Coordinates of C-alpha atoms and ligand atoms in Angstrom, one line a residue:
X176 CA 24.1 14.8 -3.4
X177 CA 23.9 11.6 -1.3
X178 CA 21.3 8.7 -2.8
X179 CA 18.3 8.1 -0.4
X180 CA 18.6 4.3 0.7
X181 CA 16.1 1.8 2.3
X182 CA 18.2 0.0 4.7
X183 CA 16.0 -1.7 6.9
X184 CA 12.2 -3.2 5.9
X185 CA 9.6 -4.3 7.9
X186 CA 6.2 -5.0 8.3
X187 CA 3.2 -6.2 10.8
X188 CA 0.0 -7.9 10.2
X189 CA -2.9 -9.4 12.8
X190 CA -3.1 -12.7 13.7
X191 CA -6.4 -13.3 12.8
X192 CA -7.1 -14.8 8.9
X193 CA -10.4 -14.5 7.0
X194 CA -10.8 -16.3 4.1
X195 CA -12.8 -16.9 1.0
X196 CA -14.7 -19.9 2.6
X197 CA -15.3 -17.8 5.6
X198 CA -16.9 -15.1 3.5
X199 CA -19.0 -17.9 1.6
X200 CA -20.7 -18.4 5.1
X201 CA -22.1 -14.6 5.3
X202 CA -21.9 -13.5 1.8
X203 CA -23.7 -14.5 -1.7
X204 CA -20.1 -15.0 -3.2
X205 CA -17.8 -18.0 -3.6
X206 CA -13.9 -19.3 -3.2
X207 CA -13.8 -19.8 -7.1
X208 CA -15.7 -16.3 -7.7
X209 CA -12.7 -13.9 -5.3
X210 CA -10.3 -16.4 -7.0
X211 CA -10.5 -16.1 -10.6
X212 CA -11.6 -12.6 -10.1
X213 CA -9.2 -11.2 -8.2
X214 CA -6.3 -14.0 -6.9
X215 CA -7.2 -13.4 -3.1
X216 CA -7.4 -16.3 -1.1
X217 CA -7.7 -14.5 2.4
X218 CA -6.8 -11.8 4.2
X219 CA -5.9 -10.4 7.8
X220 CA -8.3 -8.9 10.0
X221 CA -7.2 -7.0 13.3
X222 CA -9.0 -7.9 16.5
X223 CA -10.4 -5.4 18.8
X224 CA -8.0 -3.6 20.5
X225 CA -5.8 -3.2 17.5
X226 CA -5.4 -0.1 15.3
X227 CA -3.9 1.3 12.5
X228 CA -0.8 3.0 15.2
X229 CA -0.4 -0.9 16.0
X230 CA 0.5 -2.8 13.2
X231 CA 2.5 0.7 12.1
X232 CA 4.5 0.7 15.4
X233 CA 5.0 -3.0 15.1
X234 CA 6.9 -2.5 11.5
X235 CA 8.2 0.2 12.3
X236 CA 10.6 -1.4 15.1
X237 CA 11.1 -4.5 12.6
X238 CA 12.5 -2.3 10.0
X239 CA 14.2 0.0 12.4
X240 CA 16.0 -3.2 14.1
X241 CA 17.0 -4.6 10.8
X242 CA 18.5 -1.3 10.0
X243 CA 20.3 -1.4 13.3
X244 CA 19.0 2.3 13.7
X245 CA 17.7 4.1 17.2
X246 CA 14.5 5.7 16.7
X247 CA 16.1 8.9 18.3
X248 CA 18.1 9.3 15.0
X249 CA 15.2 9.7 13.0
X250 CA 14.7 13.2 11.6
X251 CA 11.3 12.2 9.4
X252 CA 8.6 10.0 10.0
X253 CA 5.8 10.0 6.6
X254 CA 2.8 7.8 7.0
X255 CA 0.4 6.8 4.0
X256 CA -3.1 5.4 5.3
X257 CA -6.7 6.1 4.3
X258 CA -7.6 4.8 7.8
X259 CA -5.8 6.6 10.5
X260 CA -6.5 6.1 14.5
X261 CA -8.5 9.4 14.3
X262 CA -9.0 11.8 11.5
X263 CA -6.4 13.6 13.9
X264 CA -4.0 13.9 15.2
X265 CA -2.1 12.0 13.0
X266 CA -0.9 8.3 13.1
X267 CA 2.3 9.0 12.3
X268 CA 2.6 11.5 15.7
X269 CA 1.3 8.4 17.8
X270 CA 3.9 6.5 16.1
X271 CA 6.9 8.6 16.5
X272 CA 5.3 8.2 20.4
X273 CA 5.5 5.1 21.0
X274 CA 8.7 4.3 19.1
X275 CA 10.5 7.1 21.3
X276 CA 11.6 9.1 17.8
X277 CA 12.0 12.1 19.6
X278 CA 13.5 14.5 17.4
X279 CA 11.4 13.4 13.9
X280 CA 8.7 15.0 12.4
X281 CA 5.7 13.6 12.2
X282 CA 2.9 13.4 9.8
X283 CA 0.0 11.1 7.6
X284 CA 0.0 11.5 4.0
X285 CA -3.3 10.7 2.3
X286 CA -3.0 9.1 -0.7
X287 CA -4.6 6.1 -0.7
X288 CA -3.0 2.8 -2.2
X289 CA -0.3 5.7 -3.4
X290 CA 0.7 6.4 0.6
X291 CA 3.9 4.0 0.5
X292 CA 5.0 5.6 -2.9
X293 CA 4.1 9.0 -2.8
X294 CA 6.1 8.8 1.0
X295 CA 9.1 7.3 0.0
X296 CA 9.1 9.9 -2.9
X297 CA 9.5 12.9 0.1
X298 CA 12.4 10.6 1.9
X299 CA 14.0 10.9 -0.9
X300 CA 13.5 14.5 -1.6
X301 CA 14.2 15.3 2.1
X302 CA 17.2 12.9 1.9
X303 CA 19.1 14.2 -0.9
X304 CA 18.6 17.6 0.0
X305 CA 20.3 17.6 3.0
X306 CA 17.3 18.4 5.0
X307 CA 16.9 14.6 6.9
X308 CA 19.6 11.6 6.8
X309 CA 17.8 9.2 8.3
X310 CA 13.7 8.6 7.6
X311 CA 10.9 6.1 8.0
X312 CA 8.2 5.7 5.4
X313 CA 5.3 3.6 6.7
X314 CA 2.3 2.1 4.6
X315 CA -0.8 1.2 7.1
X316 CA -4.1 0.4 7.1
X317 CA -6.9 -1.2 8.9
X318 CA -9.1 -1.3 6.3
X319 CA -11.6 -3.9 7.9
X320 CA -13.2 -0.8 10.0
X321 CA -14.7 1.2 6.7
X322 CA -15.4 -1.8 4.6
X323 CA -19.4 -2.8 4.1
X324 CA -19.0 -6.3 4.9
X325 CA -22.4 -6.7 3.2
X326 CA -21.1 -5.5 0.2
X327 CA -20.0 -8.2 -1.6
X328 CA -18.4 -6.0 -4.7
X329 CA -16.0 -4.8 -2.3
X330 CA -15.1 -6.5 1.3
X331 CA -13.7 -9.9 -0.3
X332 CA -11.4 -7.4 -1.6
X333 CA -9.4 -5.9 1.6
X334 CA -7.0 -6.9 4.3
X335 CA -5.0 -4.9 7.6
X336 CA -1.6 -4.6 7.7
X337 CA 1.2 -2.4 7.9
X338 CA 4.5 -1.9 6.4
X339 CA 7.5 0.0 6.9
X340 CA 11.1 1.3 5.5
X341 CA 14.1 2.6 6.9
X342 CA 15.4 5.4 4.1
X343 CA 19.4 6.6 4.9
X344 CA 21.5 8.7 3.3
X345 CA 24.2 6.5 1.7
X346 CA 27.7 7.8 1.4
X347 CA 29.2 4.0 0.4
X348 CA 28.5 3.9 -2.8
X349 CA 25.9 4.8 -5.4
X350 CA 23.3 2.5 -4.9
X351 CA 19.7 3.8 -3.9
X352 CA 16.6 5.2 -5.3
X353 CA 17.6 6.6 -9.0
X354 CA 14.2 8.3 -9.3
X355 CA 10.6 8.9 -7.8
X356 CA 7.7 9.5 -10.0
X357 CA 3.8 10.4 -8.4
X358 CA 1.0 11.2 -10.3
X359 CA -2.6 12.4 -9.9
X360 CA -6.0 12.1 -11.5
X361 CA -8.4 13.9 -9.7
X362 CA -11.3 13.5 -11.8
X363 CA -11.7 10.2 -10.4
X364 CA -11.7 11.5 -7.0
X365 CA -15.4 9.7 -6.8
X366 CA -14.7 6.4 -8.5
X367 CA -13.1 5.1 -4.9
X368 CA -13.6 6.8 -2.3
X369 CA -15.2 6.9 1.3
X370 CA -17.8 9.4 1.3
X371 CA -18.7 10.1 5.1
X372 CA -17.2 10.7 8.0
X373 CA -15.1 14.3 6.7
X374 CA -16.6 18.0 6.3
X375 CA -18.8 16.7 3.3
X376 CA -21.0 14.2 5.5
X377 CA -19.9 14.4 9.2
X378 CA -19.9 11.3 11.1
X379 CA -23.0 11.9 12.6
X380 CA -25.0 13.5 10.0
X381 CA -28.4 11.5 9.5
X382 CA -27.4 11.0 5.5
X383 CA -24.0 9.6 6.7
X384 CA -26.0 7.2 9.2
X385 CA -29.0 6.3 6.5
X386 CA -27.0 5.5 3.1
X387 CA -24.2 4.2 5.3
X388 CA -21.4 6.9 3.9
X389 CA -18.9 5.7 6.4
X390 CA -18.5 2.4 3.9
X391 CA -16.1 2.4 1.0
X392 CA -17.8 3.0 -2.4
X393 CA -16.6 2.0 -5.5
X394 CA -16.9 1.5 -9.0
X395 CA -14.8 -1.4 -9.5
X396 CA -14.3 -1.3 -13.1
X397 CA -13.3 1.9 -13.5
X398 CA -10.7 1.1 -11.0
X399 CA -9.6 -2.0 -12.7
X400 CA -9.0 -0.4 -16.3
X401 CA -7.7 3.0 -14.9
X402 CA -5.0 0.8 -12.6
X403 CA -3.7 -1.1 -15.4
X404 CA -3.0 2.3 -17.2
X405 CA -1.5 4.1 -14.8
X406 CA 0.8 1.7 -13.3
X407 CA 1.8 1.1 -16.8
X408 CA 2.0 4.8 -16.8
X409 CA 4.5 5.5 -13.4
X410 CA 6.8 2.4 -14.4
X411 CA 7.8 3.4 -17.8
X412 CA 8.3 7.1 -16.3
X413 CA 10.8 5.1 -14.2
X414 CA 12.3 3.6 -16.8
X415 CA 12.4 6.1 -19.3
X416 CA 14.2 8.6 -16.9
X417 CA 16.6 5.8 -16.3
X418 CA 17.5 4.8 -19.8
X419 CA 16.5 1.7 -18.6
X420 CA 14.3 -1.4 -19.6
X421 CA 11.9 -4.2 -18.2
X422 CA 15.2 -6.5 -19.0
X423 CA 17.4 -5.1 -16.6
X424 CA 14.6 -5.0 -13.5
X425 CA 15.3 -7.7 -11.4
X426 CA 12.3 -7.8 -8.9
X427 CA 8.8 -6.1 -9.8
X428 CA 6.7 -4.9 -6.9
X429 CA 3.5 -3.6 -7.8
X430 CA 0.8 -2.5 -5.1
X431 CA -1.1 -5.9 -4.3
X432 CA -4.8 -4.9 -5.6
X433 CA -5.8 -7.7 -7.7
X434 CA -4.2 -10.4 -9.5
X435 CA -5.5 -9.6 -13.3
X436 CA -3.8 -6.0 -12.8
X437 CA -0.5 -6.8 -11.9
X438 CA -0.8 -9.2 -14.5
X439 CA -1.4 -7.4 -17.1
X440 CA 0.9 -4.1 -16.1
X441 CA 3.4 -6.9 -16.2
X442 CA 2.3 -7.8 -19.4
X443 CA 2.5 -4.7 -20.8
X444 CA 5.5 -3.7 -19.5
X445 CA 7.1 -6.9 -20.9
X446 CA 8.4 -8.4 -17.5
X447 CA 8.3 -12.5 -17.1
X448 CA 6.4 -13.6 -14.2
X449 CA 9.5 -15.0 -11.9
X450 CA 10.3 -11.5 -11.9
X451 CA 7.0 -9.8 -10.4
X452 CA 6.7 -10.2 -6.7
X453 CA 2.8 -11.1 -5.6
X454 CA 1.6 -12.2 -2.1
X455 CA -2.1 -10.9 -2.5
X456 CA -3.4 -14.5 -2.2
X457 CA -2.5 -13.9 1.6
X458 CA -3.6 -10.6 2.4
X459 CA -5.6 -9.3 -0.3
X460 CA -5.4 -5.3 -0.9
X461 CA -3.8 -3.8 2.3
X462 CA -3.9 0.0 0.4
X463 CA -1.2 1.8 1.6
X464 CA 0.8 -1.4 3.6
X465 CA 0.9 -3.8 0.4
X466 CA 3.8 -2.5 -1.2
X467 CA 5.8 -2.0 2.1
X468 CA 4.6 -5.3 3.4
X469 CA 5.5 -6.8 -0.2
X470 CA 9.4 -5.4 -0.2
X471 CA 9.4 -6.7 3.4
X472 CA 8.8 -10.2 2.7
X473 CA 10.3 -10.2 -0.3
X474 CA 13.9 -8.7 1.4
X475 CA 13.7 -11.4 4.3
X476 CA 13.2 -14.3 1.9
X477 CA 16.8 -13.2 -0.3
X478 CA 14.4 -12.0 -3.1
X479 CA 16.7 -8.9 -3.3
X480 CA 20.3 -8.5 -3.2
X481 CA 23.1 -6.1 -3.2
X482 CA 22.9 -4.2 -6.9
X483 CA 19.4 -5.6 -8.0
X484 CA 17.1 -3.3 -9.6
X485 CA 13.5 -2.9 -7.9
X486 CA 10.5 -1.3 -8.9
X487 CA 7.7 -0.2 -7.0
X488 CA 4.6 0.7 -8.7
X489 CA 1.5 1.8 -7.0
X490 CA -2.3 2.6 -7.9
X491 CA -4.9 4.2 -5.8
X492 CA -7.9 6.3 -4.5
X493 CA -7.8 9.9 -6.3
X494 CA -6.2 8.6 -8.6
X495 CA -3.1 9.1 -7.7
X496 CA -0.2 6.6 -9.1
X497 CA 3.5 6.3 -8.8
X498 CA 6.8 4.6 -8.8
X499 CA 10.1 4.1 -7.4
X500 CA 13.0 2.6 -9.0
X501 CA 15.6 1.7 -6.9
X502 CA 19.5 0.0 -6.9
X503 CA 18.9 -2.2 -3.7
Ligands
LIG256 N1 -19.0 -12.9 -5.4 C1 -19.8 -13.3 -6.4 N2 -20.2 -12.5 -7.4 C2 -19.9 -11.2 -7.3 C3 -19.1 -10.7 -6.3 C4 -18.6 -11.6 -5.3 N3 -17.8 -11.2 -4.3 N4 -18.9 -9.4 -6.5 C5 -19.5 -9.1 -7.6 N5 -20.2 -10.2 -8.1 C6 -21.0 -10.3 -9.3 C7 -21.6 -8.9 -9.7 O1 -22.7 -8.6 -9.0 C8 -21.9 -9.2 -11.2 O2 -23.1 -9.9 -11.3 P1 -24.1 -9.5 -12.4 O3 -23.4 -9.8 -13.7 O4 -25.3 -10.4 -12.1 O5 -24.4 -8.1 -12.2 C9 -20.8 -10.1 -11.6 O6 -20.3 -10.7 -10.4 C10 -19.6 -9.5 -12.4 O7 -19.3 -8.3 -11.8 P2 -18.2 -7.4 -12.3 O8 -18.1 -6.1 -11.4 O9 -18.3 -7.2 -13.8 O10 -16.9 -8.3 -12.1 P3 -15.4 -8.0 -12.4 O11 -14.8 -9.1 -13.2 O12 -15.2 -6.6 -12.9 O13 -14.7 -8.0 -11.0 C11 -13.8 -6.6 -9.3 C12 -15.0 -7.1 -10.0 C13 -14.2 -5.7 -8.2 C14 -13.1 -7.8 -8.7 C15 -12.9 -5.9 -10.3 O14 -13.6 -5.0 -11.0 C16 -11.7 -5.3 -9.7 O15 -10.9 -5.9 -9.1 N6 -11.6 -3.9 -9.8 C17 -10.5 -3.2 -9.2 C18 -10.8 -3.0 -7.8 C19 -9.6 -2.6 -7.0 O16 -8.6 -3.2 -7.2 N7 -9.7 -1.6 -6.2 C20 -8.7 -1.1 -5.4 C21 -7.7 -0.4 -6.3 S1 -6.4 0.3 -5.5

């Protein structure tokens, strides 16, 4: 059975930068608060015109041009977001569109900060199957359009961006994804979540419009102390089905929610700082795009070489959890 490979990474994010200070002029909140609190300094904000589709397509061609691959040879194309172009069709269809993948299938998976994760876990299914040899798993989000920006509990915390991968069968050698793990905690489903705009409370419904349901709504501790567990949780599945430990990881990428929980789900998993991966200061919690934009960055700056062990580990809405060990 062939290992499922990511050989090409990229990622797309708007132009336009928001930060702390910029909230301070709108918002009861302060640089030091988001800071301390959280280890955001700013984050992108797409202009009008610009969608989820746009910053997906954008990475998509990045990653697909690092990987030297035509978009015709893709069989699969698996899309995490929480904030598609329309509830459908799905993103991932406009995508394979405009990036002229003509024989892929196409569709959105919803599981919130999960979506990278939990779609790179069905490359790899797909992949060493048989059933698909070459895939794209894109994270992407433009978060900014459900956020209450007068909600100060949760807009300082979210950014717009996208990410994307290139997954191939690789017949060279051995290296690749040694193992998937996804998990899911639906009892939380109403700890973060956006309650309008589906078949609960229609987007026009006069409750949707009153108590603003089309916002995101969340009870941010909960998050916080469930995140920390779970991520702890999905790594040391990874590790455990690997016979491996936090010694021999050589790059930690953890979905880029807040700087006290990667922190401590390093912590706890015993990995020294130089070895955890964290650009959150710069876009704050992209959902679905932080760990794709993450393993994009941190591939173009040499972060990651031939034969280093990488681990993804993600958190989100649901909950759902996950991670994805891989030899790069
Ligand atoms: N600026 C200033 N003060 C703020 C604020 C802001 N942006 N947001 C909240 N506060 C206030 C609160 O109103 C509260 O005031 P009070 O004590 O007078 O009631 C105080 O700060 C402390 O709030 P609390 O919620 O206890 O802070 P916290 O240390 O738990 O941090 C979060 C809040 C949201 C940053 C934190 O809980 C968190 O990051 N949770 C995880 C969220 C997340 O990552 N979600 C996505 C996961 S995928």
């Amino acid at each position: 059975m062939p290992r499922a490979r990511i050989i090409g990474t990229g990622s797309a994010l708007p132009e336009r930068i928001l930060t702390n200070h910029d909230l301070e002029r709108t918002l009861d909140t302060n640089d030091e608060w988001i800071t301390t609190r959280t280890g955001i300094k700013q984050r992108r904000i797409a202009a009008e015109g610009q969608f989820t589709s746009t910053f997906a397509v954008e990475a998509s061609r990045r990653a697909l041009a690092m990987a030297g691959v035509d978009a015709a040879e893709l069989d699969l194309i698996v899309l995490g977001t929480v904030t598609p172009d329309f509830p459908f069709p799905a993103t991932a269809c406009i995508v394979q569109h405009e990036i002229g993948a003509v024989r892929a299938a196409a569709f959105d998976l919803s599981a919130a900060c999960s979506g990278f994760v939990y779609g790179l876990s069905i490359a790899d299914k797909y992949i060493r199957m048989g059933m698909a040899r070459k895939a794209l798993v894109i994270g992407a989000e433009v978060l900014s359009r459900v956020v209450d920006w007068t909600d100060r509990n949760t807009c300082i915390l979210f950014g717009d961006g996208a990410g994307a991968a290139i997954v191939a069968a690789n017949t060279d050698d051995d290296n690749g994804i040694l193992s998937t793990h996804i998990f899911s905690n639906g009892s939380f489903w109403n700890t973060l979540y956006q309650p309008g705009c589906g078949s609960r409370n229609p987007a026009g419904n006069d409750r949707t419009i009153e108590d603003r349901l089309f916002f995101i709504k969340m009870d941010g501790n909960d998050v916080f102390k469930h995140a920390v567990r779970g991520m702890d949780e999905a790594a040391s599945a990874a590790l455990a089905a690997n016979g491996m430990s936090a010694a021999d990881i050589s790059l930690f990428i953890p979905h880029q929610a807040n700087r006290r929980i990667i922190d401590a789900t390093s912590k706890r998993l015993g990995l020294s700082e130089d070895k955890v991966f964290v650009n959150l200061h710069n876009y704050g919690n992209t959902s679905a795009a932080s760990i794709p934009i993450a393993l994009d960055e941190a591939n173009r700056a040499n972060r990651i070489k031939k034969g280093d062990l990488v681990l993804l580990d993600a958190f989100g809405g649901g909950f759902t959890y996950g991670s994805a060990l891989m030899r790069w």
